[in-house]
Amino acid sequence: MTTASPSSSAQAAREALAVRLQHLRKDAGLTGKELSARCGWHPAKTTRIQKGAAAPSDADIRTWCAACGADDQADDLIATARAVDSMYMEWRRLHRNGMRQVQEDWLALHEQTRHCRVYLSNVPPGFLQTPAFATALMQQITRFQGTPDDVAEAVAARVARSRFLYEGGHRYVVLMEESVLRYRTADPEAMRGQLRHLLAVMPLASVSLGIIPFTAQRTVWPLEAFYVHDDTMAVVETLTAEIKVTQPRELADYAKAFAGLAEMAVYGDAARALIRAAIDALE
């Protein structure tokens, strides 16, 4: 695991855990050196953990709690540490056994989400992808990451998310850069099918689809893909990792960015015209 996350949410959570551990030490009346001696490790390790610069393992937390006479708090602290760990997850780690499990986890998250705001600058969101497009994309990802190939199973789990478009209680507000329509992520036939699928879902009451034209005067620059779930969590996708943002300050920034991006987008007939133009360009 990395010792510091690109996401300040993850780092702030790690530092909060470090403070709890530090308080346990102080409540036990121990100095850092005394705690280190009881734990049987170098004092520098205690310093790194207390500063949030190193993530303690489950065993580290149990040893720390035992040294402080606070064994009853170990399970709760371990659960907290694991939650912090999940805020920044490398794709290779998530996909170490293939992509299916991650897709099933996303299915569970979307089932709980009532209002989802999504911004994409590279590919359509998973819940709007066709099987052919999802297959092409996931094959590329699997080859790039060198992880086990369970693309067929992963595609089935990804496409299953589309059922929430047709069930009550779910609302998706999607913004895409026009580049998403033009990138040849799949072969022409699969791209054509994907673009036609976007046209097919636009009339759904659960979907609002906006396209940001190449010609739009930018007030917000193109960003990495992100999903905001019910204003409580944003999931940001980078090349190497999935980052879960829960800090209110950061969530406010993503909401502000989304609002700015939404103002640049076109909707309805204007959006359909951009999609049809992209289809025509495939001919």
mmCIF file of C-alpha atoms in Angstrom:
data_model
loop_
_atom_site.group_PDB
_atom_site.id
_atom_site.type_symbol
_atom_site.label_atom_id
_atom_site.label_comp_id
_atom_site.label_asym_id
_atom_site.label_seq_id
_atom_site.Cartn_x
_atom_site.Cartn_y
_atom_site.Cartn_z
ATOM 1 C CA MET A 1 0.000 0.000 0.000
ATOM 2 C CA THR A 2 1.177 3.527 -0.659
ATOM 3 C CA THR A 3 2.105 5.576 2.384
ATOM 4 C CA ALA A 4 0.287 8.631 1.095
ATOM 5 C CA SER A 5 -2.745 8.857 -1.120
ATOM 6 C CA PRO A 6 -3.317 11.299 -3.990
ATOM 7 C CA SER A 7 -6.725 11.813 -2.397
ATOM 8 C CA SER A 8 -6.779 14.121 0.619
ATOM 9 C CA SER A 9 -9.894 12.245 1.774
ATOM 10 C CA ALA A 10 -7.874 9.060 2.189
ATOM 11 C CA GLN A 11 -4.975 10.884 3.806
ATOM 12 C CA ALA A 12 -7.265 12.772 6.207
ATOM 13 C CA ALA A 13 -8.920 9.507 7.231
ATOM 14 C CA ARG A 14 -5.507 7.886 7.774
ATOM 15 C CA GLU A 15 -4.447 10.840 9.925
ATOM 16 C CA ALA A 16 -7.661 10.575 11.968
ATOM 17 C CA LEU A 17 -6.868 6.908 12.625
ATOM 18 C CA ALA A 18 -3.347 7.918 13.629
ATOM 19 C CA VAL A 19 -4.764 10.413 16.141
ATOM 20 C CA ARG A 20 -6.940 7.708 17.699
ATOM 21 C CA LEU A 21 -3.900 5.476 18.129
ATOM 22 C CA GLN A 22 -1.918 8.346 19.597
ATOM 23 C CA HIS A 23 -4.694 9.031 22.115
ATOM 24 C CA LEU A 24 -4.664 5.369 23.155
ATOM 25 C CA ARG A 25 -0.942 5.654 23.873
ATOM 26 C CA LYS A 26 -1.381 8.858 25.883
ATOM 27 C CA ASP A 27 -4.354 7.461 27.814
ATOM 28 C CA ALA A 28 -2.130 4.527 28.780
ATOM 29 C CA GLY A 29 0.517 6.960 30.049
ATOM 30 C CA LEU A 30 3.136 5.735 27.610
ATOM 31 C CA THR A 31 5.777 7.649 25.690
ATOM 32 C CA GLY A 32 6.457 6.731 22.086
ATOM 33 C CA LYS A 33 9.637 4.923 23.104
ATOM 34 C CA GLU A 34 7.841 2.974 25.834
ATOM 35 C CA LEU A 35 5.091 1.906 23.446
ATOM 36 C CA SER A 36 7.684 0.867 20.865
ATOM 37 C CA ALA A 37 9.496 -1.247 23.438
ATOM 38 C CA ARG A 38 6.273 -2.999 24.443
ATOM 39 C CA CYS A 39 5.408 -3.606 20.780
ATOM 40 C CA GLY A 40 8.888 -4.863 19.986
ATOM 41 C CA TRP A 41 9.583 -2.541 17.081
ATOM 42 C CA HIS A 42 11.743 0.496 16.334
ATOM 43 C CA PRO A 43 10.504 3.885 17.652
ATOM 44 C CA ALA A 44 10.605 5.225 14.089
ATOM 45 C CA LYS A 45 7.719 2.907 13.208
ATOM 46 C CA THR A 46 5.614 4.364 16.009
ATOM 47 C CA THR A 47 6.423 7.868 14.762
ATOM 48 C CA ARG A 48 5.410 7.026 11.182
ATOM 49 C CA ILE A 49 2.111 5.486 12.319
ATOM 50 C CA GLN A 50 1.299 8.427 14.601
ATOM 51 C CA LYS A 51 1.945 10.897 11.773
ATOM 52 C CA GLY A 52 -0.274 8.968 9.361
ATOM 53 C CA ALA A 53 2.762 8.423 7.136
ATOM 54 C CA ALA A 54 2.523 4.627 7.366
ATOM 55 C CA ALA A 55 -0.564 2.420 7.355
ATOM 56 C CA PRO A 56 -0.615 -0.020 10.311
ATOM 57 C CA SER A 57 -1.402 -3.656 9.574
ATOM 58 C CA ASP A 58 -4.077 -5.568 11.465
ATOM 59 C CA ALA A 59 -1.306 -7.152 13.557
ATOM 60 C CA ASP A 60 0.229 -3.718 14.267
ATOM 61 C CA ILE A 61 -3.097 -2.427 15.577
ATOM 62 C CA ARG A 62 -3.651 -5.473 17.811
ATOM 63 C CA THR A 63 -0.104 -5.150 19.190
ATOM 64 C CA TRP A 64 -0.583 -1.410 19.786
ATOM 65 C CA CYS A 65 -3.886 -1.933 21.594
ATOM 66 C CA ALA A 66 -2.439 -4.733 23.718
ATOM 67 C CA ALA A 67 0.473 -2.519 24.713
ATOM 68 C CA CYS A 68 -2.016 0.151 25.793
ATOM 69 C CA GLY A 69 -4.297 -2.260 27.650
ATOM 70 C CA ALA A 70 -7.062 -1.525 25.137
ATOM 71 C CA ASP A 71 -7.625 -4.886 23.449
ATOM 72 C CA ASP A 72 -11.358 -4.133 23.347
ATOM 73 C CA GLN A 73 -10.775 -1.356 20.806
ATOM 74 C CA ALA A 74 -8.688 -3.385 18.366
ATOM 75 C CA ASP A 75 -11.538 -4.724 16.208
ATOM 76 C CA ASP A 76 -13.061 -1.278 15.724
ATOM 77 C CA LEU A 77 -9.713 0.271 14.830
ATOM 78 C CA ILE A 78 -8.951 -2.535 12.379
ATOM 79 C CA ALA A 79 -12.315 -1.984 10.689
ATOM 80 C CA THR A 80 -11.529 1.737 10.458
ATOM 81 C CA ALA A 81 -8.094 1.042 8.990
ATOM 82 C CA ARG A 82 -9.584 -1.240 6.351
ATOM 83 C CA ALA A 83 -12.108 1.445 5.414
ATOM 84 C CA VAL A 84 -9.263 3.932 4.983
ATOM 85 C CA ASP A 85 -7.396 1.386 2.873
ATOM 86 C CA SER A 86 -10.386 1.008 0.555
ATOM 87 C CA MET A 87 -10.462 4.747 -0.198
ATOM 88 C CA TYR A 88 -7.466 4.420 -2.509
ATOM 89 C CA MET A 89 -7.316 1.118 -4.365
ATOM 90 C CA GLU A 90 -4.951 0.342 -7.218
ATOM 91 C CA TRP A 91 -6.699 -1.252 -10.190
ATOM 92 C CA ARG A 92 -4.133 -4.056 -10.335
ATOM 93 C CA ARG A 93 -4.954 -4.890 -6.738
ATOM 94 C CA LEU A 94 -8.704 -4.682 -7.360
ATOM 95 C CA HIS A 95 -8.367 -6.793 -10.520
ATOM 96 C CA ARG A 96 -5.838 -9.288 -9.149
ATOM 97 C CA ASN A 97 -8.383 -12.108 -9.613
ATOM 98 C CA GLY A 98 -10.082 -10.568 -12.654
ATOM 99 C CA MET A 99 -12.635 -7.791 -13.170
ATOM 100 C CA ARG A 100 -15.906 -9.563 -12.316
ATOM 101 C CA GLN A 101 -15.822 -8.922 -8.562
ATOM 102 C CA VAL A 102 -15.281 -5.187 -8.973
ATOM 103 C CA GLN A 103 -18.230 -5.016 -11.375
ATOM 104 C CA GLU A 104 -20.417 -6.841 -8.873
ATOM 105 C CA ASP A 105 -19.341 -4.406 -6.153
ATOM 106 C CA TRP A 106 -20.333 -1.526 -8.440
ATOM 107 C CA LEU A 107 -23.695 -3.217 -8.972
ATOM 108 C CA ALA A 108 -24.293 -3.194 -5.203
ATOM 109 C CA LEU A 109 -23.272 0.475 -4.944
ATOM 110 C CA HIS A 110 -25.603 1.540 -7.752
ATOM 111 C CA GLU A 111 -28.438 -0.432 -6.202
ATOM 112 C CA GLN A 112 -28.113 1.728 -3.078
ATOM 113 C CA THR A 113 -27.654 5.000 -4.976
ATOM 114 C CA ARG A 114 -30.724 7.107 -5.658
ATOM 115 C CA HIS A 115 -29.112 10.076 -7.435
ATOM 116 C CA CYS A 116 -25.897 9.629 -9.412
ATOM 117 C CA ARG A 117 -24.083 12.413 -11.239
ATOM 118 C CA VAL A 118 -21.492 11.164 -13.711
ATOM 119 C CA TYR A 119 -18.854 12.930 -15.790
ATOM 120 C CA LEU A 120 -16.845 11.144 -18.491
ATOM 121 C CA SER A 121 -14.130 12.385 -20.819
ATOM 122 C CA ASN A 122 -13.008 9.017 -22.180
ATOM 123 C CA VAL A 123 -15.725 6.310 -22.410
ATOM 124 C CA PRO A 124 -19.477 6.063 -21.667
ATOM 125 C CA PRO A 125 -20.360 5.033 -18.099
ATOM 126 C CA GLY A 126 -20.579 1.300 -17.497
ATOM 127 C CA PHE A 127 -24.335 1.314 -16.996
ATOM 128 C CA LEU A 128 -24.775 2.792 -20.498
ATOM 129 C CA GLN A 129 -22.323 0.480 -22.260
ATOM 130 C CA THR A 130 -23.394 -2.214 -24.703
ATOM 131 C CA PRO A 131 -21.960 -5.730 -24.295
ATOM 132 C CA ALA A 132 -19.850 -5.359 -27.455
ATOM 133 C CA PHE A 133 -18.361 -2.035 -26.358
ATOM 134 C CA ALA A 134 -17.774 -3.219 -22.771
ATOM 135 C CA THR A 135 -16.019 -6.329 -24.104
ATOM 136 C CA ALA A 136 -13.647 -4.292 -26.276
ATOM 137 C CA LEU A 137 -12.850 -1.890 -23.426
ATOM 138 C CA MET A 138 -12.327 -4.566 -20.785
ATOM 139 C CA GLN A 139 -10.080 -6.575 -23.074
ATOM 140 C CA GLN A 140 -7.860 -3.501 -23.439
ATOM 141 C CA ILE A 141 -7.783 -2.954 -19.670
ATOM 142 C CA THR A 142 -6.990 -6.618 -18.967
ATOM 143 C CA ARG A 143 -4.126 -6.621 -21.459
ATOM 144 C CA PHE A 144 -2.734 -3.362 -20.087
ATOM 145 C CA GLN A 145 -2.866 -4.442 -16.447
ATOM 146 C CA GLY A 146 -1.800 -8.025 -17.074
ATOM 147 C CA THR A 147 -4.553 -9.312 -14.771
ATOM 148 C CA PRO A 148 -6.591 -12.539 -15.152
ATOM 149 C CA ASP A 149 -8.976 -12.590 -18.114
ATOM 150 C CA ASP A 150 -12.574 -12.993 -16.951
ATOM 151 C CA VAL A 151 -13.904 -10.412 -19.396
ATOM 152 C CA ALA A 152 -17.074 -12.338 -20.300
ATOM 153 C CA GLU A 153 -18.153 -12.587 -16.664
ATOM 154 C CA ALA A 154 -17.156 -8.982 -15.954
ATOM 155 C CA VAL A 155 -19.129 -7.706 -18.955
ATOM 156 C CA ALA A 156 -22.234 -9.578 -17.769
ATOM 157 C CA ALA A 157 -21.908 -7.963 -14.330
ATOM 158 C CA ARG A 158 -21.320 -4.500 -15.839
ATOM 159 C CA VAL A 159 -24.295 -4.684 -18.212
ATOM 160 C CA ALA A 160 -26.504 -5.892 -15.337
ATOM 161 C CA ARG A 161 -26.211 -2.383 -13.881
ATOM 162 C CA SER A 162 -28.376 -1.061 -16.712
ATOM 163 C CA ARG A 163 -31.461 -2.535 -15.028
ATOM 164 C CA PHE A 164 -31.450 0.401 -12.601
ATOM 165 C CA LEU A 165 -32.328 2.657 -15.543
ATOM 166 C CA TYR A 166 -35.687 0.900 -15.718
ATOM 167 C CA GLU A 167 -36.404 0.510 -11.998
ATOM 168 C CA GLY A 168 -38.026 3.240 -9.942
ATOM 169 C CA GLY A 169 -36.033 5.316 -7.502
ATOM 170 C CA HIS A 170 -32.842 5.762 -9.523
ATOM 171 C CA ARG A 171 -31.804 8.931 -11.325
ATOM 172 C CA TYR A 172 -28.697 9.306 -13.509
ATOM 173 C CA VAL A 173 -27.410 12.691 -14.671
ATOM 174 C CA VAL A 174 -24.642 12.010 -17.185
ATOM 175 C CA LEU A 175 -22.247 14.464 -18.797
ATOM 176 C CA MET A 176 -19.884 13.368 -21.563
ATOM 177 C CA GLU A 177 -17.275 15.216 -23.539
ATOM 178 C CA GLU A 178 -17.887 15.000 -27.303
ATOM 179 C CA SER A 179 -14.602 13.109 -27.445
ATOM 180 C CA VAL A 180 -16.361 10.110 -25.859
ATOM 181 C CA LEU A 181 -18.495 9.859 -28.996
ATOM 182 C CA ARG A 182 -15.501 10.092 -31.323
ATOM 183 C CA TYR A 183 -12.811 7.938 -29.741
ATOM 184 C CA ARG A 184 -12.534 4.596 -31.580
ATOM 185 C CA THR A 185 -12.423 2.573 -28.363
ATOM 186 C CA ALA A 186 -14.069 -0.378 -30.141
ATOM 187 C CA ASP A 187 -14.365 -1.420 -33.796
ATOM 188 C CA PRO A 188 -16.739 0.602 -36.015
ATOM 189 C CA GLU A 189 -19.617 -1.848 -35.646
ATOM 190 C CA ALA A 190 -19.392 -1.886 -31.858
ATOM 191 C CA MET A 191 -18.982 1.902 -31.769
ATOM 192 C CA ARG A 192 -22.047 2.325 -33.953
ATOM 193 C CA GLY A 193 -24.069 0.077 -31.674
ATOM 194 C CA GLN A 194 -22.839 1.973 -28.608
ATOM 195 C CA LEU A 195 -23.781 5.355 -30.035
ATOM 196 C CA ARG A 196 -27.206 4.134 -31.121
ATOM 197 C CA HIS A 197 -27.721 2.788 -27.603
ATOM 198 C CA LEU A 198 -27.105 6.284 -26.212
ATOM 199 C CA LEU A 199 -29.863 7.588 -28.470
ATOM 200 C CA ALA A 200 -32.152 4.794 -27.275
ATOM 201 C CA VAL A 201 -31.743 5.561 -23.544
ATOM 202 C CA MET A 202 -32.053 9.342 -23.815
ATOM 203 C CA PRO A 203 -35.881 9.333 -23.593
ATOM 204 C CA LEU A 204 -35.839 7.372 -20.307
ATOM 205 C CA ALA A 205 -37.193 9.310 -17.326
ATOM 206 C CA SER A 206 -34.288 8.062 -15.211
ATOM 207 C CA VAL A 207 -31.622 9.513 -17.521
ATOM 208 C CA SER A 208 -30.424 13.029 -18.301
ATOM 209 C CA LEU A 209 -27.654 12.983 -20.898
ATOM 210 C CA GLY A 210 -25.646 16.066 -21.773
ATOM 211 C CA ILE A 211 -22.809 16.319 -24.291
ATOM 212 C CA ILE A 212 -20.078 18.966 -23.988
ATOM 213 C CA PRO A 213 -19.225 19.977 -27.566
ATOM 214 C CA PHE A 214 -15.661 20.392 -28.781
ATOM 215 C CA THR A 215 -16.640 23.983 -29.571
ATOM 216 C CA ALA A 216 -17.882 24.839 -26.064
ATOM 217 C CA GLN A 217 -16.130 27.787 -24.427
ATOM 218 C CA ARG A 218 -14.516 26.119 -21.408
ATOM 219 C CA THR A 219 -15.172 27.326 -17.895
ATOM 220 C CA VAL A 220 -14.038 23.959 -16.458
ATOM 221 C CA TRP A 221 -11.225 22.028 -18.107
ATOM 222 C CA PRO A 222 -11.650 18.342 -19.073
ATOM 223 C CA LEU A 223 -11.294 16.200 -15.948
ATOM 224 C CA GLU A 224 -10.824 12.569 -14.970
ATOM 225 C CA ALA A 225 -13.965 10.431 -14.844
ATOM 226 C CA PHE A 226 -15.963 10.734 -11.628
ATOM 227 C CA TYR A 227 -19.249 9.491 -10.173
ATOM 228 C CA VAL A 228 -21.010 11.357 -7.344
ATOM 229 C CA HIS A 229 -23.314 9.062 -5.363
ATOM 230 C CA ASP A 230 -26.108 10.780 -3.384
ATOM 231 C CA ASP A 231 -23.810 13.667 -2.377
ATOM 232 C CA THR A 232 -22.093 11.341 0.120
ATOM 233 C CA MET A 233 -19.248 9.899 -1.956
ATOM 234 C CA ALA A 234 -17.450 10.582 -5.209
ATOM 235 C CA VAL A 235 -15.635 7.765 -6.991
ATOM 236 C CA VAL A 236 -12.789 9.051 -9.140
ATOM 237 C CA GLU A 237 -11.113 6.872 -11.758
ATOM 238 C CA THR A 238 -7.461 7.430 -12.657
ATOM 239 C CA LEU A 239 -5.172 5.309 -14.808
ATOM 240 C CA THR A 240 -3.856 3.352 -11.841
ATOM 241 C CA ALA A 241 -6.466 3.592 -9.093
ATOM 242 C CA GLU A 242 -10.020 4.066 -7.917
ATOM 243 C CA ILE A 243 -10.294 6.835 -5.328
ATOM 244 C CA LYS A 244 -13.301 7.189 -3.021
ATOM 245 C CA VAL A 245 -13.766 10.783 -1.878
ATOM 246 C CA THR A 246 -15.864 11.444 1.243
ATOM 247 C CA GLN A 247 -14.422 14.691 2.593
ATOM 248 C CA PRO A 248 -17.207 17.344 2.494
ATOM 249 C CA ARG A 249 -14.767 19.942 1.148
ATOM 250 C CA GLU A 250 -13.752 17.718 -1.763
ATOM 251 C CA LEU A 251 -17.322 16.625 -2.445
ATOM 252 C CA ALA A 252 -18.246 20.301 -2.709
ATOM 253 C CA ASP A 253 -15.486 20.777 -5.290
ATOM 254 C CA TYR A 254 -16.788 17.879 -7.394
ATOM 255 C CA ALA A 255 -20.325 19.274 -7.162
ATOM 256 C CA LYS A 256 -19.046 22.701 -8.243
ATOM 257 C CA ALA A 257 -17.123 21.196 -11.153
ATOM 258 C CA PHE A 258 -20.147 19.170 -12.236
ATOM 259 C CA ALA A 259 -22.343 22.271 -12.209
ATOM 260 C CA GLY A 260 -19.844 24.130 -14.389
ATOM 261 C CA LEU A 261 -19.547 21.226 -16.807
ATOM 262 C CA ALA A 262 -23.340 20.934 -16.998
ATOM 263 C CA GLU A 263 -23.615 24.572 -18.082
ATOM 264 C CA MET A 264 -21.335 23.883 -21.066
ATOM 265 C CA ALA A 265 -23.282 20.794 -22.197
ATOM 266 C CA VAL A 266 -26.052 20.587 -24.771
ATOM 267 C CA TYR A 267 -29.122 18.414 -24.305
ATOM 268 C CA GLY A 268 -32.090 17.007 -26.232
ATOM 269 C CA ASP A 269 -32.024 17.548 -29.991
ATOM 270 C CA ALA A 270 -28.625 19.274 -29.886
ATOM 271 C CA ALA A 271 -27.080 16.308 -28.036
ATOM 272 C CA ARG A 272 -28.736 13.842 -30.402
ATOM 273 C CA ALA A 273 -27.297 15.764 -33.366
ATOM 274 C CA LEU A 274 -23.771 15.324 -31.983
ATOM 275 C CA ILE A 275 -24.331 11.606 -31.464
ATOM 276 C CA ARG A 276 -25.741 11.156 -34.981
ATOM 277 C CA ALA A 277 -22.799 13.094 -36.435
ATOM 278 C CA ALA A 278 -20.434 10.685 -34.662
ATOM 279 C CA ILE A 279 -22.370 7.726 -36.111
ATOM 280 C CA ASP A 280 -22.193 9.241 -39.599
ATOM 281 C CA ALA A 281 -18.419 9.647 -39.194
ATOM 282 C CA LEU A 282 -18.143 5.876 -38.813
ATOM 283 C CA GLU A 283 -19.681 5.214 -42.228
#
